[in-house]
Coordinates of C-alpha atoms in Angstrom, one line a residue:
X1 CA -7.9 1.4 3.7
X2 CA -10.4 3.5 5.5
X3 CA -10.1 1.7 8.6
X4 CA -6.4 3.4 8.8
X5 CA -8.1 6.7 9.8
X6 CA -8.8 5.9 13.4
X7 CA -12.0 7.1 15.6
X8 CA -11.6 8.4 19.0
X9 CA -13.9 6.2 21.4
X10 CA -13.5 9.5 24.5
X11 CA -11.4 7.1 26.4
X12 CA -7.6 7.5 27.9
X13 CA -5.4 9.0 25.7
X14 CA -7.1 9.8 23.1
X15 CA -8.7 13.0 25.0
X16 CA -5.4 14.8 24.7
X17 CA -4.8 14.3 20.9
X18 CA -5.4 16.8 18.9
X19 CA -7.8 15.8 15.7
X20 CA -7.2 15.2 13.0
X21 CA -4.1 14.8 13.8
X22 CA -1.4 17.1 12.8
X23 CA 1.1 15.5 10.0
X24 CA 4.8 14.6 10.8
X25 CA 8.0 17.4 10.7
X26 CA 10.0 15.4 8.4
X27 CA 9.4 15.1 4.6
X28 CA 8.5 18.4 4.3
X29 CA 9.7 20.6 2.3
X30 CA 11.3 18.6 -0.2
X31 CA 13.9 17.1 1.9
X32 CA 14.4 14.4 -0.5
X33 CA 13.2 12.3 -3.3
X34 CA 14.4 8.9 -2.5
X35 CA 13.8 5.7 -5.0
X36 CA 10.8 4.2 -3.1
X37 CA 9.5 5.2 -0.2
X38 CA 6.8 3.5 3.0
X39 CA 3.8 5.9 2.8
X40 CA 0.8 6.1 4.9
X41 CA -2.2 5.4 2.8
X42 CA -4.3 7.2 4.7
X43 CA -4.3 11.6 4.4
X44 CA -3.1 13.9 6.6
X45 CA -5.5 17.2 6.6
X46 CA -3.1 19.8 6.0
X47 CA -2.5 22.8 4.2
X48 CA 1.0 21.9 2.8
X49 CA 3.2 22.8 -0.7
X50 CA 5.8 21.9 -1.9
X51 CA 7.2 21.4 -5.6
X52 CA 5.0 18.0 -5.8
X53 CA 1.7 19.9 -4.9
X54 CA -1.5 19.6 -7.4
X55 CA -4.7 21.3 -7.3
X56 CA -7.6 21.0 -9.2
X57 CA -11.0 22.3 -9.4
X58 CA -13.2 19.6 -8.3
X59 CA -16.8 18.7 -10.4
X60 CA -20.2 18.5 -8.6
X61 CA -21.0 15.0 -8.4
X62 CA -21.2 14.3 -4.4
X63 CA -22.9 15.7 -1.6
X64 CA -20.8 18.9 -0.5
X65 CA -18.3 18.3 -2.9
X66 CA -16.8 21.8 -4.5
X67 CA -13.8 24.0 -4.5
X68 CA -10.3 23.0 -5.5
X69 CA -9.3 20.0 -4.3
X70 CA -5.0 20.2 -3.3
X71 CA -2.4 17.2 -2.9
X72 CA 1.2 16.8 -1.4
X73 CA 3.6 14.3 -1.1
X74 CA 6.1 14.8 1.6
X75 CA 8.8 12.0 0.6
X76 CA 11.7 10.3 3.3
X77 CA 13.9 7.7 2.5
X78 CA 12.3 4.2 4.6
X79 CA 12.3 3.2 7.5
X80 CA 10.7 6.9 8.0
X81 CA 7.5 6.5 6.7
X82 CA 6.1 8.8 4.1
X83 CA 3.2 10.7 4.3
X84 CA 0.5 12.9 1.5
X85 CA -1.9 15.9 2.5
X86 CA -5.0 16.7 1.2
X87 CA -6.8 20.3 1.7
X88 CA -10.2 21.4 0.5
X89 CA -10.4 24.8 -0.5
X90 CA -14.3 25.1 0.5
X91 CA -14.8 21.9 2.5
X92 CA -13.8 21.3 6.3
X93 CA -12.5 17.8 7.4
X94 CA -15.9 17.5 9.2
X95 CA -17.3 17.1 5.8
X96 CA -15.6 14.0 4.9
X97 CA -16.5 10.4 5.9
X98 CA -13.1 9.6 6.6
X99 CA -10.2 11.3 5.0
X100 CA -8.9 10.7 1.7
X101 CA -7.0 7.3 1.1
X102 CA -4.5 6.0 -1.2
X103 CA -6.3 3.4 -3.1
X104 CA -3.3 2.1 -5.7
X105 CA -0.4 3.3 -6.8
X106 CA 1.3 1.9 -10.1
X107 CA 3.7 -0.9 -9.6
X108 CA 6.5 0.8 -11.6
X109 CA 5.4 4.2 -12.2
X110 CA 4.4 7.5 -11.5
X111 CA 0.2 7.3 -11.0
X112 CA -1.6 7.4 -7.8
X113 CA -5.4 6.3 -7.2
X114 CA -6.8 8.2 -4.5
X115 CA -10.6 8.0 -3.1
X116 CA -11.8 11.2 -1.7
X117 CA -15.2 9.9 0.4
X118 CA -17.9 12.9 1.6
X119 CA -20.2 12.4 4.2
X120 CA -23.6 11.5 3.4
X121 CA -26.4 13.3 5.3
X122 CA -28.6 10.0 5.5
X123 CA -25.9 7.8 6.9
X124 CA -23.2 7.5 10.1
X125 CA -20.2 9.7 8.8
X126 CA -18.1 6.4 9.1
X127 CA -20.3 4.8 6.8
X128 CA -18.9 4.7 3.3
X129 CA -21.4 4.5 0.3
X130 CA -20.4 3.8 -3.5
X131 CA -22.0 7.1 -4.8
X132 CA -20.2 9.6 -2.0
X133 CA -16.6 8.3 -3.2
X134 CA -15.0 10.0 -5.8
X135 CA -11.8 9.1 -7.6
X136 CA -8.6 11.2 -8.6
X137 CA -5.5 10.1 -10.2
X138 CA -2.4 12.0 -9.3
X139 CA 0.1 12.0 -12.5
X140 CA 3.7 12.8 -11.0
X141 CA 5.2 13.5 -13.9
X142 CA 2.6 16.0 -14.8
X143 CA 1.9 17.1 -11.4
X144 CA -1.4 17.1 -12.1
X145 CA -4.7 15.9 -10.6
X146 CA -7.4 13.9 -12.5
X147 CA -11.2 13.4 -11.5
X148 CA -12.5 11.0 -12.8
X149 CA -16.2 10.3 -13.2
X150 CA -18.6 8.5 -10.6
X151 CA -18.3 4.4 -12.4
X152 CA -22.4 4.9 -11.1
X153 CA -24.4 1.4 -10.8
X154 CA -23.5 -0.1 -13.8
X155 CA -20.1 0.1 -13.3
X156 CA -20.1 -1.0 -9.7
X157 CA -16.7 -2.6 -8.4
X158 CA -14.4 -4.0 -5.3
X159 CA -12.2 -1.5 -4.4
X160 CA -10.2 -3.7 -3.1
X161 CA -9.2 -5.6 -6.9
X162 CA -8.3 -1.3 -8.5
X163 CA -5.1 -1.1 -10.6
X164 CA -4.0 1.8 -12.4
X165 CA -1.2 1.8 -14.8
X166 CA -0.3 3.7 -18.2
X167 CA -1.3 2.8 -21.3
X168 CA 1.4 0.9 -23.1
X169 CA 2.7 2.8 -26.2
X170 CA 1.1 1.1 -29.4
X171 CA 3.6 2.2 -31.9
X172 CA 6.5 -0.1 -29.9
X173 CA 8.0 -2.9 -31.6
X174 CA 8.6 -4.8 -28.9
X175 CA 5.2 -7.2 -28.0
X176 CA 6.2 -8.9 -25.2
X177 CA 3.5 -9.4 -22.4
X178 CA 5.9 -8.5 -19.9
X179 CA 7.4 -5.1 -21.2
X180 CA 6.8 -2.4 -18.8
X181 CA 3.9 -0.1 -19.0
X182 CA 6.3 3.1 -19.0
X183 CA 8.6 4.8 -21.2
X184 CA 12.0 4.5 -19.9
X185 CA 12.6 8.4 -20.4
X186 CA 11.2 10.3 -18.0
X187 CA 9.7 13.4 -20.6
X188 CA 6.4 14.8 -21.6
X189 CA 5.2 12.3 -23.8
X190 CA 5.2 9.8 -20.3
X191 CA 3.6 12.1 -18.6
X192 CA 1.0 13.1 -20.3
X193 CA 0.3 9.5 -21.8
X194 CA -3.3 7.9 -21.0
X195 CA -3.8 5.4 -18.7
X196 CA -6.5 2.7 -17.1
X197 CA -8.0 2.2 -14.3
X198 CA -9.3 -1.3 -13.8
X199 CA -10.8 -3.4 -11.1
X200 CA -13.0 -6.6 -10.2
X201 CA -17.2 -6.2 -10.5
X202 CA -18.5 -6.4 -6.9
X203 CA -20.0 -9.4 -7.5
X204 CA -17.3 -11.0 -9.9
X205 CA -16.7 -14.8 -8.2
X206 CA -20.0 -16.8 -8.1
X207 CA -21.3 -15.5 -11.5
X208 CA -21.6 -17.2 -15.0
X209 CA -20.1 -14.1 -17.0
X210 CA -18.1 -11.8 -14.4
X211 CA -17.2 -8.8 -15.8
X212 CA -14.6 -6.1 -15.1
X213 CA -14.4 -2.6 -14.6
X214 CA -12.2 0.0 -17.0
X215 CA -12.0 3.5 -16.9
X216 CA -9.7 4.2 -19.8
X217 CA -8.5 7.9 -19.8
X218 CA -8.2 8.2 -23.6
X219 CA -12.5 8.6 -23.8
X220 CA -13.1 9.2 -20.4
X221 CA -15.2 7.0 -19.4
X222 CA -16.0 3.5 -17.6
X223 CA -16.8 0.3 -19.7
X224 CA -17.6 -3.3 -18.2
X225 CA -15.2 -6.2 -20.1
X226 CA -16.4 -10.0 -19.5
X227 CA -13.9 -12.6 -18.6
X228 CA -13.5 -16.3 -19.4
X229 CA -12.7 -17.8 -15.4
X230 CA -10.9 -20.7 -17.1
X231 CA -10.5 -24.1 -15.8
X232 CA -9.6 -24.7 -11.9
X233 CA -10.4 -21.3 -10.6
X234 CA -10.3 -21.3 -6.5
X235 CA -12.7 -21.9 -4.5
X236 CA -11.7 -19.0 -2.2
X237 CA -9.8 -16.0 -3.2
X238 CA -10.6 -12.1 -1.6
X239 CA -8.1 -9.6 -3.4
X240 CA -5.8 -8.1 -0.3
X241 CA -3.2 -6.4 -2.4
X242 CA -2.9 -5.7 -6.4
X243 CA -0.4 -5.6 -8.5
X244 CA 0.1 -4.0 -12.1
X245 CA 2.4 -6.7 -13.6
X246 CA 2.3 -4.9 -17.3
X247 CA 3.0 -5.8 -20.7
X248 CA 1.1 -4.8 -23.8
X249 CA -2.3 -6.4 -22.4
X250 CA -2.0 -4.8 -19.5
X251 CA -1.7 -7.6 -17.1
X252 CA -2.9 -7.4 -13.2
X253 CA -2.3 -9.6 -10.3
X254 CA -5.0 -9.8 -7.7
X255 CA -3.3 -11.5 -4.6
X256 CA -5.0 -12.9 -2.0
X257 CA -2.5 -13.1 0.4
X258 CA -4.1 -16.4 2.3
X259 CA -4.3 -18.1 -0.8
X260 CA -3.5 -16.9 -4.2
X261 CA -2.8 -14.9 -7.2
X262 CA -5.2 -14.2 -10.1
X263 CA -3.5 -12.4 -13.4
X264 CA -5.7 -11.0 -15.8
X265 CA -4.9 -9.3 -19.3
X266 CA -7.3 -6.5 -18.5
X267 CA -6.4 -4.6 -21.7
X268 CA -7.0 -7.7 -23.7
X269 CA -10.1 -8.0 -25.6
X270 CA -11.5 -11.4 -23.8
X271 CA -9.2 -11.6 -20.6
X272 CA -8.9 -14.6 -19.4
X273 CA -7.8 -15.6 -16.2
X274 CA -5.0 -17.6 -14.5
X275 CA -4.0 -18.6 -11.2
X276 CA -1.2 -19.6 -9.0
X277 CA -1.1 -20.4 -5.7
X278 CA 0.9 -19.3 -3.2
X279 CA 4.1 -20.9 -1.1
X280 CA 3.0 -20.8 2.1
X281 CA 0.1 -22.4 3.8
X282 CA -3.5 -21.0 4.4
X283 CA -4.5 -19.5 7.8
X284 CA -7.2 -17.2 7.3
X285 CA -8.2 -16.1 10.7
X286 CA -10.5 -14.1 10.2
X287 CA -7.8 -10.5 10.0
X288 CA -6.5 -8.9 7.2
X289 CA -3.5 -11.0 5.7
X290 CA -1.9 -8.0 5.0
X291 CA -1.0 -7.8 8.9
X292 CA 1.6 -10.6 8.2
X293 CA 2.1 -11.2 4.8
X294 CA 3.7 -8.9 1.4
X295 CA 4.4 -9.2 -2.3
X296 CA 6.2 -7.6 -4.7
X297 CA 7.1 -7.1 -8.1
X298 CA 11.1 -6.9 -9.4
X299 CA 11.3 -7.1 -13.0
X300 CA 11.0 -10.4 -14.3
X301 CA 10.5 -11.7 -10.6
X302 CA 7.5 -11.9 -8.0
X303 CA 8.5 -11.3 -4.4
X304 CA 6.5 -13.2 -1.3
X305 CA 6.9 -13.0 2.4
X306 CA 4.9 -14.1 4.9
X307 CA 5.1 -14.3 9.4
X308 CA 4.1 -17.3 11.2
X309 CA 3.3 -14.9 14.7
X310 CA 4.0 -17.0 18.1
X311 CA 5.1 -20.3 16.9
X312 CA 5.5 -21.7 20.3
X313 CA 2.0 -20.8 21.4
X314 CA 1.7 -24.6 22.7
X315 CA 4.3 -23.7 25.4
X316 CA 3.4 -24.0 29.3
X317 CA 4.2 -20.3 29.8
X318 CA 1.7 -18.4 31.1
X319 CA 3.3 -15.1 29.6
X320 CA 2.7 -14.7 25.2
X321 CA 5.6 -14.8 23.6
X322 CA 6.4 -12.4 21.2
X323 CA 8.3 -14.3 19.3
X324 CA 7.6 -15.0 15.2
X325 CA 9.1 -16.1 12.1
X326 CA 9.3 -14.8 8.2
X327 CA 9.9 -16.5 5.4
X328 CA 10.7 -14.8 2.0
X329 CA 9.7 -16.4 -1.7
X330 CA 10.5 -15.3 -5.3
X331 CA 9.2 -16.9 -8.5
X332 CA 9.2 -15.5 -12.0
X333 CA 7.3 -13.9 -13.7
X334 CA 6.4 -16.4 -16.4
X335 CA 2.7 -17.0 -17.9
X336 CA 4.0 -21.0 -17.1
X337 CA 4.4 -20.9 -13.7
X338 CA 3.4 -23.1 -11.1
X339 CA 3.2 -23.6 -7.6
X340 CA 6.1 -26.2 -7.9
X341 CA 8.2 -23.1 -9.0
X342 CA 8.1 -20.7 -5.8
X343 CA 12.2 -20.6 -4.2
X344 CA 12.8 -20.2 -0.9
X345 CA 15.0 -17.4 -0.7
X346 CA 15.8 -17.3 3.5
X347 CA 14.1 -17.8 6.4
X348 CA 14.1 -15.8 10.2
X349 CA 13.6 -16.4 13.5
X350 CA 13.2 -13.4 15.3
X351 CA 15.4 -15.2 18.2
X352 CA 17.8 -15.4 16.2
X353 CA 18.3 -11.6 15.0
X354 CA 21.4 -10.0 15.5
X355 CA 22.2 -6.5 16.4
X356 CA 25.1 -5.4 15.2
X357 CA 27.2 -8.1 12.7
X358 CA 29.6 -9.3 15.2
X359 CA 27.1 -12.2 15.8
X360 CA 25.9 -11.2 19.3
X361 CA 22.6 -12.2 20.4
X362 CA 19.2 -9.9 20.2
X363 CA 19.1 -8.2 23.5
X364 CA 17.4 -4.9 22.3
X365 CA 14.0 -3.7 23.5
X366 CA 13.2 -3.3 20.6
X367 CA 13.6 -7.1 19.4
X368 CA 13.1 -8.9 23.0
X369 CA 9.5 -7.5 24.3
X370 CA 8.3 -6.0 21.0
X371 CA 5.4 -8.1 18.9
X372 CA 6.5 -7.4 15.2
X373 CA 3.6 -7.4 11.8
X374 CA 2.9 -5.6 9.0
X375 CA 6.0 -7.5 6.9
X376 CA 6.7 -4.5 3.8
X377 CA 9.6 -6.1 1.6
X378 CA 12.1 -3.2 0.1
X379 CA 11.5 -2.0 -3.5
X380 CA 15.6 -2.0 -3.7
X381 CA 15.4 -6.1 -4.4
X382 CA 17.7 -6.6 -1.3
X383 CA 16.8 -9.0 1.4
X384 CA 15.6 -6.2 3.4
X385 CA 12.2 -6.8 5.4
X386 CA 10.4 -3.7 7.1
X387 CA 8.5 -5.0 10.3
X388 CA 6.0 -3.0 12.1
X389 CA 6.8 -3.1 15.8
X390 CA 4.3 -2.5 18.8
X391 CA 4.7 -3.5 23.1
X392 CA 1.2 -5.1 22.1
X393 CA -1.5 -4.5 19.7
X394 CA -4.5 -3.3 21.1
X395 CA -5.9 -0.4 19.7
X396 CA -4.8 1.7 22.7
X397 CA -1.4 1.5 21.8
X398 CA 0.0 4.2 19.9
X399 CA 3.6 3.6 20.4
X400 CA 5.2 1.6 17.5
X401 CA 8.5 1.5 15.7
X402 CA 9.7 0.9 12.2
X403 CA 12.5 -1.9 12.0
X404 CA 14.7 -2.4 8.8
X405 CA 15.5 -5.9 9.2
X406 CA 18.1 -7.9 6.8
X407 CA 16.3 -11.5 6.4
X408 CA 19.8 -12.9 5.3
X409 CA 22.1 -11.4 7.5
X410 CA 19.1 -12.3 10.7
X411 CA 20.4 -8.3 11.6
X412 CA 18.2 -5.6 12.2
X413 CA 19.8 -2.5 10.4
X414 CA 18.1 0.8 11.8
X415 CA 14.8 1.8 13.8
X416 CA 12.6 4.3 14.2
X417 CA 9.5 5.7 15.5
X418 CA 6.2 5.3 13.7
X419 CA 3.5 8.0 14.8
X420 CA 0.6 5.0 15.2
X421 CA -1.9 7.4 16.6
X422 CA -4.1 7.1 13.0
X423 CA -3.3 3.5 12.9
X424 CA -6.3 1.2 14.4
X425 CA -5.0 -1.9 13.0
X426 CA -1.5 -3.5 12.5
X427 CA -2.4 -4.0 8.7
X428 CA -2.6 0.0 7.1
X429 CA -0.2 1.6 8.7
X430 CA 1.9 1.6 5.7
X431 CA 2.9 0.3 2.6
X432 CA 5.8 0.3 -0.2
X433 CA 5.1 2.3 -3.1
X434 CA 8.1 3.8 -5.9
X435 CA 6.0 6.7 -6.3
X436 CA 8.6 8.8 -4.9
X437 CA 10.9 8.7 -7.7
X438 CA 8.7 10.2 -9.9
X439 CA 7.8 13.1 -7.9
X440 CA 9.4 16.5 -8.9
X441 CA 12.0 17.5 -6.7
X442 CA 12.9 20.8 -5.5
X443 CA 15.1 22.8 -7.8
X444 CA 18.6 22.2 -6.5
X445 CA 17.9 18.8 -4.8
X446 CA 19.2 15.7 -5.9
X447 CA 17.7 12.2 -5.7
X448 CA 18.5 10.3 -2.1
X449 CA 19.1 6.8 -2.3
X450 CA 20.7 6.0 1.4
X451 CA 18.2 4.3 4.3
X452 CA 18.0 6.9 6.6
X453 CA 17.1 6.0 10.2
X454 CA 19.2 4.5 13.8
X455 CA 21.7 2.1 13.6
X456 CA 21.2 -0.6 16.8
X457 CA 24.9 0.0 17.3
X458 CA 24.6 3.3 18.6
X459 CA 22.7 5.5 21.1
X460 CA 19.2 5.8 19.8
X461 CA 18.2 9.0 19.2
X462 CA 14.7 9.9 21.2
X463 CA 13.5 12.0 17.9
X464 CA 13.2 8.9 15.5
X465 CA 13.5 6.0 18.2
X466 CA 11.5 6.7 21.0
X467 CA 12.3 6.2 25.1
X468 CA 13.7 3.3 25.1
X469 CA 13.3 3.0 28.7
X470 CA 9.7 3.3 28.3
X471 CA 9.7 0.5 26.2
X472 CA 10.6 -1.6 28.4
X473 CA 8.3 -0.6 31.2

């Protein structure tokens, strides 16, 4: 997620922004507190409260690290994108190797994982080493911050596998694997309950006895658990997206969104792992999958969609189309399921997408000469599908737009404009997290549960939507 925080190369536009970059007007402060929310991994540097702010003072334990360390959410209803800010009492932005990043948030709950990575004097300020990143939770029931200690060497692990999730409440009857890590009562007790933070060694695939990594926040400190890899593990499988599935073993997916999903009881005393491949077919091209594939979690069910970008490449035109297709999956959540068991839920052709529901044809700038990615499915369990939307995707182009798109309906409900500026690669820009219903609201405000953005039936507004002329330019 690093990657999202963009570096100016001196060339075109970028000489005029101003950096870092300030954050967005909206979302701030408290404007609302809707049920899920698309947030921007990546930290704005900001000096920002509001009633979700934290603070805490941090430990010595990285070059240059010290003073109290403060975090905001700024929450808007999709297809706004939300948006945190971090500000270091004693620390510039300067001192940071990129800034802080939203490693994981907890599938149905109120935790954050963030890395907060200094700058090392011996090494390129873009180059990120294990012992310069340092890890906070963010509780938002608590409103609190958490350090947590440096894993060190012997705890070393792929930040790309982390999960954090509360500890399920031992004294429950109910012993299910697929109960859900948090109280349904939204009180003290859930907030101050312990959780774990868990994650793939860096070398886990290729060894005889991999290992995992646990911080548990009970003892406060990081453990290594072996794992039993099971019959018919993959032979390729790089963790783009995790999931914290729950139950009383704690149970994680690790999705490789190319290939396939890995579960593993990480609270378990000898996890042991088990796969399942996904629906669609393999076509690692060397970019991050996340770019044009998603998954979800909705209870009982696992939620899967996934672009097919210029299917009629083979055509004699000599102008790229822009044209792509999305298909959405659901399975359930069973320990028993297979391949075999993966529903097609609908299918879309981006030629095909209505704008309004009167059945005429996709004529919009928006839909016509715009290259959609970045597929985020909605945490409402509708058949909603957010698509990133850019005139191209080179790096140079800043200009994007959010578009709320109803895979069953083929319409294309609201739009709006995505400040891309950070955003180097069509696969950070944002993703879904329900963290926002946890946060603590202003007193007086009431939780939003409407889509907020610009219906394609009307005059798009330039604040959210952009020149719509200049699209088309």
């Amino acid at each position: 997620m690093a990657d999202s925080w963009s570096y100016p190369d001196g060339g075109g536009e970028e000489k005029d922004m101003q950096w870092p970059p300030a954050p967005p007007a909206y979302g701030y402060p408290d404007d609302e507190r809707p049920p899920f929310v698309l947030i921007d991994p990546c930290a704005y540097f900001a000096d920002r409260k509001n009633a979700t702010t934290a603070v805490i003072d941090m430990e010595a334990g990285a070059p240059n690290l010290r003073g109290r360390l403060q975090v905001t959410f700024c929450a808007v209803a999709p297809p706004l994108v939300s948006y945190f800010c971090v500000h270091a009492t004693h620390m510039d932005h300067t001192e940071f190797a990129v800034a802080p990043y939203i490693l994981a948030t907890e599938t149905d709950g109120g935790l954050v994982l963030l890395c907060v990575p200094t700058v090392d004097p011996d090494y390129p300020t873009d180059h990120l080493r294990p012992r310069n990143c340092q890890y906070f939770v963010y509780d938002a029931l608590a409103r609190k911050l958490h350090q947590l200690p440096q894993p060190g060497f012997q705890h070393r692990l792929s930040q790309r596998s982390l999960a954090i999730m509360r500890k399920p409440n031992k004294s429950s009857k109910n012993t299910s694997n697929h109960v859900s890590l948090r109280p349904h009562v939204h009180g003290e007790a859930e907030a101050e309950a312990d959780f774990v933070v868990a994650a793939q060694s860096y070398i886990f695939w290729g060894k005889e006895s991999p290992h995992i990594c646990i911080y548990d926040s009970a003892i406060k400190t990081w453990s290594n658990k072996p794992v039993v890899m099971g019959s018919s593990y993959p032979d390729h499988h790089l963790p783009s997206k995790t999931l914290a599935i729950g139950g009383i073993n704690g149970t994680v997916a690790w999705v490789d969104l190319w290939h396939n999903i890995i579960f593993c009881d990480v609270l378990a005393k000898r996890p042991k792992l088990r796969y399942l491949k996904l629906p669609s077919e393999p076509r690692d091209r060397g970019f991050n999958p996340r770019s044009v594939r998603d998954i979800a979690v909705f209870g009982n069910t696992i939620k899967y969609v996934a672009m097919l970008l210029r299917p009629d490449d083979t055509s004699s035109s000599k102008v790229p189309s822009c044209r792509w297709m999305a298909t959405a999956w659901s399975i359930d959540k069973s320990r028993h399921a297979s391949a075999k068991d993966w529903r097609m839920v609908c299918k879309l052709d981006s030629t095909r997408i209505m704008v309004d529901a009167a059945g005429t044809a996709a004529s919009f700038p928006t839909l016509s000469s715009l290259c959609g990615s970045l597929p985020t499915l909605s945490l409402q369990n509708d058949a909603i599908v957010y698509f990133l939307a850019k005139i191209d995707f080179s790096p140079r182009q800043r200009t994007a737009w959010v578009l709320a798109v109803d895979m069953k309906n083929e319409t294309v409900e609201q739009v709006v404009e995505f400040p891309a500026e950070r955003t180097y690669c069509v696969a950070e820009g944002y993703d879904a997290s329900r963290i926002s219903a946890y946060l603590q609201p202003a007193p007086g405000r009431k939780q939003i549960h409407k889509r907020p953005g610009v219906s394609l039936l009307k005059s798009p507004s330039k604040k959210h939507t952009g020149d719509v002329d200049a699209m088309v330019e």
